[in-house]
PDB file of C-alpha atoms in Angstrom:
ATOM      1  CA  UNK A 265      20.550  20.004   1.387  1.00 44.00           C
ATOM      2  CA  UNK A 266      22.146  17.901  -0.818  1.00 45.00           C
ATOM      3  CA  UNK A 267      25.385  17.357   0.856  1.00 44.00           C
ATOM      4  CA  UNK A 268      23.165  17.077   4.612  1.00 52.00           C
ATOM      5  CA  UNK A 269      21.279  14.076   2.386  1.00 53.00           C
ATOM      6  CA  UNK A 270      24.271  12.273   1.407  1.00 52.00           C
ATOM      7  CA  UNK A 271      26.262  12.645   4.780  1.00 52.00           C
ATOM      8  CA  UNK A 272      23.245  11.275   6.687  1.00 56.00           C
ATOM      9  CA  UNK A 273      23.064   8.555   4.488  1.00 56.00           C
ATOM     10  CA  UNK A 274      26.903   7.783   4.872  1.00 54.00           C
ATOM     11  CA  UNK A 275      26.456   7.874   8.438  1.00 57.00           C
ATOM     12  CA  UNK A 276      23.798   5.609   9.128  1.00 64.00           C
ATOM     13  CA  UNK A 277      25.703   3.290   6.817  1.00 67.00           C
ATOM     14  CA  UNK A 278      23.140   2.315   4.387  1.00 78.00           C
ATOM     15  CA  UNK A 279      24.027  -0.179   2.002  1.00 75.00           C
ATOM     16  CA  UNK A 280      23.062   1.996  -1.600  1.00 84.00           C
ATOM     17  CA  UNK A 281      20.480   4.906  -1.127  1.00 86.00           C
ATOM     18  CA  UNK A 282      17.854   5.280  -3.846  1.00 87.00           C
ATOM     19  CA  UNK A 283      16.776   8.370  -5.413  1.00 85.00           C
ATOM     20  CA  UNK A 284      13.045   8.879  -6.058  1.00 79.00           C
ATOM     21  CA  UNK A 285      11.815  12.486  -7.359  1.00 77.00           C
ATOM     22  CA  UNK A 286      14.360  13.992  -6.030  1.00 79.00           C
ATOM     23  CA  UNK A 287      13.621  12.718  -2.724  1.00 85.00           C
ATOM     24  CA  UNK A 288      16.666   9.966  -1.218  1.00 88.00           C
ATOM     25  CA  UNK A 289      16.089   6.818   0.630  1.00 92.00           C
ATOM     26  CA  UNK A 290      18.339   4.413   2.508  1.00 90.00           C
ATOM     27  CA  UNK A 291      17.684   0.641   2.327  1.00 90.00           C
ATOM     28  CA  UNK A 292      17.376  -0.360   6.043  1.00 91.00           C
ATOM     29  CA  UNK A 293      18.731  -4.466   6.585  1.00 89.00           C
ATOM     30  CA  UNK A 294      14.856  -5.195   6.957  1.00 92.00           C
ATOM     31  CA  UNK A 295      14.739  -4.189   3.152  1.00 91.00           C
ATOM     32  CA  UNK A 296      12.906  -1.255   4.531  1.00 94.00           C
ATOM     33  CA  UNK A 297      13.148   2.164   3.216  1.00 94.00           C
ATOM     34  CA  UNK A 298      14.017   5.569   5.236  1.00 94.00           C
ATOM     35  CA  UNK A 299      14.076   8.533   3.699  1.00 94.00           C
ATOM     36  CA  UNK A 300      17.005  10.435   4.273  1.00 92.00           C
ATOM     37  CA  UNK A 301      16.485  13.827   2.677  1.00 89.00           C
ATOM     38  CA  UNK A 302      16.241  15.548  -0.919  1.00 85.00           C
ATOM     39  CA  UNK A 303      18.846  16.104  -3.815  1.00 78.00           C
ATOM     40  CA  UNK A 304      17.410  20.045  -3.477  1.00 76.00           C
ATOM     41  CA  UNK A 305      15.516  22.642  -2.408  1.00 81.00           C
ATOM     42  CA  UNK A 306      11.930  22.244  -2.930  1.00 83.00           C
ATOM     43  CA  UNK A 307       8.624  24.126  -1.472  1.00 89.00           C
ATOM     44  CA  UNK A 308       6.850  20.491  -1.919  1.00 90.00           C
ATOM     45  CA  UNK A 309       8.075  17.382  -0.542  1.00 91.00           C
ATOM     46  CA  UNK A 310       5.670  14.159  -1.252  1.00 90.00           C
ATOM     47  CA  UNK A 311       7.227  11.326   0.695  1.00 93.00           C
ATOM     48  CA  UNK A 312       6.827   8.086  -1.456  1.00 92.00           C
ATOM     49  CA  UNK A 313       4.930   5.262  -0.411  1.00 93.00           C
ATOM     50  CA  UNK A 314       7.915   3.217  -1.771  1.00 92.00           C
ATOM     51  CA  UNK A 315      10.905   3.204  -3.828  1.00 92.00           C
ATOM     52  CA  UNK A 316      12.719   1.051  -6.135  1.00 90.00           C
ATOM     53  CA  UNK A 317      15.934  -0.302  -6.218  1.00 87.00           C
ATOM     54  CA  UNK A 318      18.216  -0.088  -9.325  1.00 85.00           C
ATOM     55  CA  UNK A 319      17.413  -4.074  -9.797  1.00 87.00           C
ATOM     56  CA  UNK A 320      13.206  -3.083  -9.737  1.00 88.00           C
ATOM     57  CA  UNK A 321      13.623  -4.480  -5.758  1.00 91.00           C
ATOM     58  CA  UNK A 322      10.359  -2.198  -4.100  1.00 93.00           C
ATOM     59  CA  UNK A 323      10.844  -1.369  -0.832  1.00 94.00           C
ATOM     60  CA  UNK A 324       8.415   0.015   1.701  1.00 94.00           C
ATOM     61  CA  UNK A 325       9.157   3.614   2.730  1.00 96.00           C
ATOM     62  CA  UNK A 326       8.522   3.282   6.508  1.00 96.00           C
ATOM     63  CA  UNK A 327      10.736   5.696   7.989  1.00 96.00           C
ATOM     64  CA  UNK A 328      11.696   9.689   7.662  1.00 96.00           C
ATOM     65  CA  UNK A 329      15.617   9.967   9.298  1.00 93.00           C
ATOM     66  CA  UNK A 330      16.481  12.568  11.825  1.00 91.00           C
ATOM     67  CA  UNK A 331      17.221  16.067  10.757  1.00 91.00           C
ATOM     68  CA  UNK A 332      16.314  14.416   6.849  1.00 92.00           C
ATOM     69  CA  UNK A 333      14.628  17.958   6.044  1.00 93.00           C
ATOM     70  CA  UNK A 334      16.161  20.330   8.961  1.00 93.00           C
ATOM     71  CA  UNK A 335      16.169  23.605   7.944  1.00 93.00           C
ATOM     72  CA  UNK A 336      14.820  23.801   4.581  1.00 93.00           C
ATOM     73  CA  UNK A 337      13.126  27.179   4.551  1.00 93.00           C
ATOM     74  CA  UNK A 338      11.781  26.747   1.609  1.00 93.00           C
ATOM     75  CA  UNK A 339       9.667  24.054   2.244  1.00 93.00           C
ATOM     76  CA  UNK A 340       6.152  24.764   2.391  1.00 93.00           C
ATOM     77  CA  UNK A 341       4.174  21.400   2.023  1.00 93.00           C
ATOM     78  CA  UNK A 342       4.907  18.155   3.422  1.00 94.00           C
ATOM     79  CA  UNK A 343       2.786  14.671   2.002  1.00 92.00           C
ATOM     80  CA  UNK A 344       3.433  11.811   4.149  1.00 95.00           C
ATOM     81  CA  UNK A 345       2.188   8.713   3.119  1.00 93.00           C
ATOM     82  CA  UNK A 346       0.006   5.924   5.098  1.00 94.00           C
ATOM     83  CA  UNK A 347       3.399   3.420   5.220  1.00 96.00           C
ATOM     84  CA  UNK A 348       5.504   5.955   7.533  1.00 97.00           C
ATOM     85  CA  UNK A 349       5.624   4.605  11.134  1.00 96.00           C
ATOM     86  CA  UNK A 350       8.010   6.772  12.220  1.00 95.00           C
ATOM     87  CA  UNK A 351       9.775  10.468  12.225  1.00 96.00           C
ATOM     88  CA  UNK A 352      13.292  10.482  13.760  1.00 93.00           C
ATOM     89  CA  UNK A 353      14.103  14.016  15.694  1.00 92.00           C
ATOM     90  CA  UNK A 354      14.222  17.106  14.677  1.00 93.00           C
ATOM     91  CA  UNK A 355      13.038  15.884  10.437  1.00 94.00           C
ATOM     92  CA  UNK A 356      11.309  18.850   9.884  1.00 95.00           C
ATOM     93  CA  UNK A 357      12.758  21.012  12.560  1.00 94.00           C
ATOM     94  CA  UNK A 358      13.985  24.953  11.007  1.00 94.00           C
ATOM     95  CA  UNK A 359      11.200  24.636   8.527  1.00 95.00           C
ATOM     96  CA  UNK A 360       9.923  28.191   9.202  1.00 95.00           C
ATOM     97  CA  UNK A 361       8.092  28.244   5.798  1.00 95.00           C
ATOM     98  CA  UNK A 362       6.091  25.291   6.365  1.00 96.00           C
ATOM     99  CA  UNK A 363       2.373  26.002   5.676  1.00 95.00           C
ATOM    100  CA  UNK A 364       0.895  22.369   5.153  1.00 94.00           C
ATOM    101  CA  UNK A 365       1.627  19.019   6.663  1.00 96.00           C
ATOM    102  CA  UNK A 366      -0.841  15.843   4.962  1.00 93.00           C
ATOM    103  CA  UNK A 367      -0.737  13.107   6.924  1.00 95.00           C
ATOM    104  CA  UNK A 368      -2.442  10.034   5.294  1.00 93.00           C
ATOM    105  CA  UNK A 369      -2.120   7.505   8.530  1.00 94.00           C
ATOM    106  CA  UNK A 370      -5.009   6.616  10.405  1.00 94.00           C
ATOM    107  CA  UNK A 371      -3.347   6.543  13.889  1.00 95.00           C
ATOM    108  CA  UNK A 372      -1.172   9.114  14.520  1.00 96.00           C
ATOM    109  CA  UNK A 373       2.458   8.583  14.537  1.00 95.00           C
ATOM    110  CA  UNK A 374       4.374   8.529  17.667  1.00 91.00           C
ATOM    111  CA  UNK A 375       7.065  11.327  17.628  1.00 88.00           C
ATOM    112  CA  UNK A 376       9.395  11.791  20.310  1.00 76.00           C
ATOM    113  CA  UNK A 377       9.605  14.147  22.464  1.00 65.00           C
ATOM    114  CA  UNK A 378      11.721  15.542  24.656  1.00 52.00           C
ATOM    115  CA  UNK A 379       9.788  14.584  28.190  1.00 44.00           C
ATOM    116  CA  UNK A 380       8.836  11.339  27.077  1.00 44.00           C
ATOM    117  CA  UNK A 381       9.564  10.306  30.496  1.00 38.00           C
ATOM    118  CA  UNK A 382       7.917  12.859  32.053  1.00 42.00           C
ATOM    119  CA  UNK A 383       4.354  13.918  33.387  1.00 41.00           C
ATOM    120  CA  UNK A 384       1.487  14.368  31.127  1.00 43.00           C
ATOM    121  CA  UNK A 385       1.767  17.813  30.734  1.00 44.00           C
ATOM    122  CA  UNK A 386       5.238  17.462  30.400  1.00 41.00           C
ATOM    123  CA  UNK A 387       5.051  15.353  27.234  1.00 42.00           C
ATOM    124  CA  UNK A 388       2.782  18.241  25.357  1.00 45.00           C
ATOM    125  CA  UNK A 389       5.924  20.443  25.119  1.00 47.00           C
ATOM    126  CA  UNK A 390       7.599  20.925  22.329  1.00 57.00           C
ATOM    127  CA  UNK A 391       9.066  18.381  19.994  1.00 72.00           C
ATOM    128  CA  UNK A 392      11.951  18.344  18.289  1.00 90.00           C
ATOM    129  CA  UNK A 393      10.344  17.204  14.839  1.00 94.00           C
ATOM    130  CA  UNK A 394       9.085  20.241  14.165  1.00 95.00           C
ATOM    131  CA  UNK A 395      10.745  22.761  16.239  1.00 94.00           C
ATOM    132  CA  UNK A 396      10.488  25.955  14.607  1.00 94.00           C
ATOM    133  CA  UNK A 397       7.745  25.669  12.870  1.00 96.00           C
ATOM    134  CA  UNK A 398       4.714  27.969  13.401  1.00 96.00           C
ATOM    135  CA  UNK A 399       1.915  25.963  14.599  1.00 96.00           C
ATOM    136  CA  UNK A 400      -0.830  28.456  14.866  1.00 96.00           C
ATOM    137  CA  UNK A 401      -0.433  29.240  11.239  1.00 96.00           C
ATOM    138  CA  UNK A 402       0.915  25.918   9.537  1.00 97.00           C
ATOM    139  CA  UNK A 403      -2.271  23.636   8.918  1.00 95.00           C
ATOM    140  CA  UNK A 404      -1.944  19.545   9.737  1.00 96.00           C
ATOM    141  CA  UNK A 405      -4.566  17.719   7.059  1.00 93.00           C
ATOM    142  CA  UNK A 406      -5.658  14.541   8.272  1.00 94.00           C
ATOM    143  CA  UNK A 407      -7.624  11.427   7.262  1.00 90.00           C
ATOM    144  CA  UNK A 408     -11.522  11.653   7.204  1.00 88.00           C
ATOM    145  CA  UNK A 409     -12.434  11.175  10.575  1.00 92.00           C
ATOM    146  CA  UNK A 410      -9.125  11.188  12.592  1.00 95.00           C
ATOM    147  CA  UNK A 411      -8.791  14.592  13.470  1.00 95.00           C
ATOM    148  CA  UNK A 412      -9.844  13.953  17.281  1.00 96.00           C
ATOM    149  CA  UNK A 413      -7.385  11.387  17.259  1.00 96.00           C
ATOM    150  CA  UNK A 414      -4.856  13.900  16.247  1.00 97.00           C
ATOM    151  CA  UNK A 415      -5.945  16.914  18.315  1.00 96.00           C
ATOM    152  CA  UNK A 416      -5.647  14.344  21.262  1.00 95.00           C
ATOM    153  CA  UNK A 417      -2.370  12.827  20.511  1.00 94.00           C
ATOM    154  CA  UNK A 418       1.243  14.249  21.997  1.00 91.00           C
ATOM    155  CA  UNK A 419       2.737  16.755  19.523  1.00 92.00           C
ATOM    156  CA  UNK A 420       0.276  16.586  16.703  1.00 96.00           C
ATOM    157  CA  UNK A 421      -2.630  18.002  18.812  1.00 95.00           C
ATOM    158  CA  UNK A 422      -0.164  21.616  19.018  1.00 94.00           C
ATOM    159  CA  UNK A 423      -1.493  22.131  16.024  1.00 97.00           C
ATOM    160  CA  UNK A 424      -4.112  24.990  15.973  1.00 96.00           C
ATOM    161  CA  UNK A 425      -5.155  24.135  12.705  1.00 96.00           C
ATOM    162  CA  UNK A 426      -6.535  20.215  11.764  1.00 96.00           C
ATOM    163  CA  UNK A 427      -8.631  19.302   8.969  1.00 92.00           C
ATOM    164  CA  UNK A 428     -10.128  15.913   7.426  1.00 90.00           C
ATOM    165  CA  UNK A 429      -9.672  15.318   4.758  1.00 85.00           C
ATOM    166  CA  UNK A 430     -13.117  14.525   2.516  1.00 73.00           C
ATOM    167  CA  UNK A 431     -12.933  10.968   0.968  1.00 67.00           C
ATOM    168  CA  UNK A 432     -15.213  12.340  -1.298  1.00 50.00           C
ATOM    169  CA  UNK A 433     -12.456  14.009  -3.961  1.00 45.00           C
ATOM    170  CA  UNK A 434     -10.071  10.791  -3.719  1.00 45.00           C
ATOM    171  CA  UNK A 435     -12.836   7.675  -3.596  1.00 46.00           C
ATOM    172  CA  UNK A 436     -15.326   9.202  -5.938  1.00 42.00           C
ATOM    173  CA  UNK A 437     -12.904  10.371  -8.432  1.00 37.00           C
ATOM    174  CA  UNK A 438     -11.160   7.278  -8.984  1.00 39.00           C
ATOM    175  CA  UNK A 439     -14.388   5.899 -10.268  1.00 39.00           C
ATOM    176  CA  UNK A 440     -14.940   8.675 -13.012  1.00 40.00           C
ATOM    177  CA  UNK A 441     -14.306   7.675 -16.620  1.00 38.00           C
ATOM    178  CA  UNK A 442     -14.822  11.444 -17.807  1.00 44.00           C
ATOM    179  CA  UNK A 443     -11.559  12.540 -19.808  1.00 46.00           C
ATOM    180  CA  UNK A 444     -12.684  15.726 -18.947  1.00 60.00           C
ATOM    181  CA  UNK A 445      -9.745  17.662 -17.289  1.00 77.00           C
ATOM    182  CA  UNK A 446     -11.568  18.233 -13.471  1.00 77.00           C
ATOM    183  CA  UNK A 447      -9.373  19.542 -10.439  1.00 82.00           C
ATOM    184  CA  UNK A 448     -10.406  18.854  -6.940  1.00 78.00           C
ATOM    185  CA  UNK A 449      -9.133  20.713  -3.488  1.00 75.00           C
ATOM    186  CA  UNK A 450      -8.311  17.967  -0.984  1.00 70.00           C
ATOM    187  CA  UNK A 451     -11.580  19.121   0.956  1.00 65.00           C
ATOM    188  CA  UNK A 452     -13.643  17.975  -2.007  1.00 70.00           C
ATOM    189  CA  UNK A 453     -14.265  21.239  -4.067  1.00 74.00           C
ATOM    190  CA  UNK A 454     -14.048  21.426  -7.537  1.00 78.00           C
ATOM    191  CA  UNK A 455     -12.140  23.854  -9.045  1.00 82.00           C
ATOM    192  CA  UNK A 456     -12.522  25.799 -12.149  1.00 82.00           C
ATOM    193  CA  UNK A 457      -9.135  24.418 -13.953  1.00 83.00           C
ATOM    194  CA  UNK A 458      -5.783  24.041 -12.389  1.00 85.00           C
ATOM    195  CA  UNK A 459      -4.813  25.657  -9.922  1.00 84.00           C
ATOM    196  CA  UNK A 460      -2.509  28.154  -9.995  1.00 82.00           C
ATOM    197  CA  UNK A 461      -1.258  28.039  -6.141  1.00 78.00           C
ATOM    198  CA  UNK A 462       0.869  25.187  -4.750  1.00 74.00           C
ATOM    199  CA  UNK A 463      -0.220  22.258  -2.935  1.00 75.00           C
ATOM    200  CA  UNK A 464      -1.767  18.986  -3.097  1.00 77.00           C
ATOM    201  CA  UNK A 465      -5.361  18.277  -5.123  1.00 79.00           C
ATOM    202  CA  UNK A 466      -6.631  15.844  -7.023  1.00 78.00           C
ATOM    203  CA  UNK A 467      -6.983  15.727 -11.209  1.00 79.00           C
ATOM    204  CA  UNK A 468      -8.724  13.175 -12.482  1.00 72.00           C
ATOM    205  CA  UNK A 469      -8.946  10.846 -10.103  1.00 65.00           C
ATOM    206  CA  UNK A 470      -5.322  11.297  -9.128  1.00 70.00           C
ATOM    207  CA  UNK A 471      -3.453  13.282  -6.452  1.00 72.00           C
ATOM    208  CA  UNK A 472      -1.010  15.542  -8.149  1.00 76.00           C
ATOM    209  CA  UNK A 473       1.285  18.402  -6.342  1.00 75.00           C
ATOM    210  CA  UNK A 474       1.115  21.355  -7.828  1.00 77.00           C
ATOM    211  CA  UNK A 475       4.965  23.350  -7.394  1.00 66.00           C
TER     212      UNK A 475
END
């Protein structure tokens, strides 16, 4: 993936790219950031909410490129942050391993699609943003409350499988002065310890990916 990252970058002639967690962005002229793609392999992909610049500049992560994670196989969860307003085609298309997608936007992103222009029934076929990827087993978390906006909403609403996400876990949490070591499933469980499988939950107040 790394050479995919670095050639997209190159392409869409970004002035510098920044790298973030092993995760690489490309400084749009709106001082915007897009991510572009990741230095390697990784089952878990958290998409920043922004980056810095080598001069402590903070941009805005706004945008996920086209084809940024094509084919990763290995890529299992997907976080993407409130600031993305938009997915280029086919991001997360060949990502046969994908098992989670959390969104954290209120309104669902547009995607495109390939009958944009189309009739309504037209524009529920397949996308190319995540062609490939096994809807009726891969689940799509959403915010508390927006999952009919999702299950109505052009590509996202393919999904078989949407859940909210409770506020309860995050909001609550964030209050707690308890140095106790807690872990919380993004539905609001608590667990007893970590966790030993991968995936997003919260620990101590925080969300933390577990790889």
């Amino acid at each position: 993936m790394c050479a995919q990252t670095f050639k997209a970058a190159y392409e869409k002639n970004y002035e510098k790219t920044i790298e973030a967690d092993g995760t690489v962005a490309g400084i749009e002229d709106d001082g915007s950031a897009t991510v572009v793609g990741s230095e390697t392999e990784q089952s878990t992909v958290e998409i920043p909410e922004s980056v810095k610049d080598s001069e402590g500049t903070e941009h805005a992560v706004t945008k996920i490129d086209e084809g940024a994670f094509e084919d990763a196989v290995s890529l299992e969860t997907i976080i993407i942050p409130a600031t993305v307003q938009g997915i280029g085609e086919r991001a997360f298309a060949g990502c046969t391993g994908l098992k989670s997608i959390y969104v954290y936007k209120d309104e669902p992103i547009d995607l495109p699609t390939e009958a944009a222009a189309r009739t309504m029934a037209a524009q529920k076929s397949e996308s190319s943003v995540f062609a490939g990827v096994d809807k009726t087993v891969c689940v799509l978390y959403v915010p508390y409350g927006c999952a009919a906006k999702y299950r109505a909403a052009a590509v996202w609403g393919e999904f078989q499988h949407i859940e909210e996400m409770a506020p309860t876990a995050i909001d609550s949490l964030r209050t707690n002065s308890s140095s106790a070591d807690e872990w919380y499933d993004m539905k609001g469980r608590k667990l007893n310890g970590k966790p030993a499988q991968k995936g997003l939950y919260i620990q101590n107040g925080q969300k933390v990916v577990v790889k």
